[in-house]
Amino acid sequence: MIESVVEAWLDIVHGKVAGDVVASIDALLSDDVVFYSPVVFTPQKGKAVTKLYLAAAGASLAGESSDAPRDGGDDGNGGGFRYTKKILSGNQAMLEFETSVAGKYVNGVDIIECDDSGKIVEFRVMIRPLQAINMVHAQMGAMLKQMQEGDAA
């Protein structure tokens, strides 16, 4: 089950989904999904807030083609955000990622759990090093504010 969820998630991340990305994310999420942010103390509960955080993370962590990860590897994404490892077991997946944003190396993991119907019920993000967490915290805050103001307009 997790294999098809991860495949659909990777298609979204790598821009292989035609149409509305947020609608594609919505289709993967359970109504009761819980999102654990690396920079917010309390778990974020529900589909709407999880979509908001995932969309903001996608915009914040995309990286730039000139910001190649420090290992010099490239999976065809031009040096931006990329997954480097994938571990699947039962209804859970761990996807390690790296990117470089504003000249700072970012390394982290997405831990995803789905239910028996193939909907994501938990999405947990962890990031290192500390400089990256601080930078992501600032960028995510700005992106979330921008997205929320865009919805209000």
Short mmCIF file of N, CA and C in Angstrom, two decimals, residues 4 7 13 21 26 35-36 41 43 51 64 81-82 86 95 101 125 146 151:
data_model
loop_
_atom_site.label_atom_id
_atom_site.label_comp_id
_atom_site.label_asym_id
_atom_site.label_seq_id
_atom_site.Cartn_x
_atom_site.Cartn_y
_atom_site.Cartn_z
N SER A 4 2.40 2.66 -3.44
CA SER A 4 1.62 3.50 -4.35
C SER A 4 1.46 4.92 -3.81
N GLU A 7 4.81 6.61 -4.44
CA GLU A 7 4.93 6.90 -5.88
C GLU A 7 4.11 8.14 -6.25
N VAL A 13 5.92 15.85 -5.98
CA VAL A 13 7.15 16.58 -5.65
C VAL A 13 7.97 16.89 -6.88
N VAL A 21 -1.78 21.09 -8.10
CA VAL A 21 -0.93 20.33 -7.18
C VAL A 21 -1.61 20.16 -5.83
N ASP A 26 -4.36 16.86 -1.77
CA ASP A 26 -5.62 16.60 -1.09
C ASP A 26 -6.07 15.15 -1.28
N PHE A 35 0.00 16.38 10.88
CA PHE A 35 1.28 16.84 10.35
C PHE A 35 2.17 17.29 11.50
N TYR A 36 3.39 16.75 11.54
CA TYR A 36 4.38 17.13 12.54
C TYR A 36 5.46 17.94 11.86
N PHE A 41 5.78 23.27 17.62
CA PHE A 41 5.76 22.34 18.75
C PHE A 41 4.58 21.38 18.71
N PRO A 43 1.40 19.18 17.15
CA PRO A 43 0.98 18.54 15.90
C PRO A 43 -0.14 19.35 15.25
N LYS A 51 -2.31 20.38 4.11
CA LYS A 51 -2.10 20.84 2.72
C LYS A 51 -1.36 22.17 2.70
N GLU A 64 17.36 26.06 -5.47
CA GLU A 64 17.63 26.70 -6.76
C GLU A 64 18.66 25.88 -7.50
N PHE A 81 15.64 20.52 -4.54
CA PHE A 81 15.14 19.49 -3.63
C PHE A 81 15.19 18.12 -4.30
N ARG A 82 15.69 17.14 -3.56
CA ARG A 82 15.69 15.77 -4.09
C ARG A 82 15.67 14.77 -2.94
N LYS A 86 15.13 5.97 0.35
CA LYS A 86 13.73 5.60 0.53
C LYS A 86 13.70 4.27 1.27
N LEU A 95 11.57 8.89 3.79
CA LEU A 95 12.21 9.44 2.60
C LEU A 95 13.20 10.50 3.05
N VAL A 101 19.08 25.93 0.20
CA VAL A 101 18.22 27.10 0.08
C VAL A 101 18.97 28.30 0.66
N VAL A 125 8.04 15.61 9.51
CA VAL A 125 9.24 16.14 8.86
C VAL A 125 10.29 16.45 9.92
N GLN A 146 2.24 34.51 3.43
CA GLN A 146 1.93 34.90 2.05
C GLN A 146 0.76 34.08 1.50
N ASP A 151 -5.12 33.72 0.19
CA ASP A 151 -6.45 33.13 0.33
C ASP A 151 -7.48 34.16 0.77
#
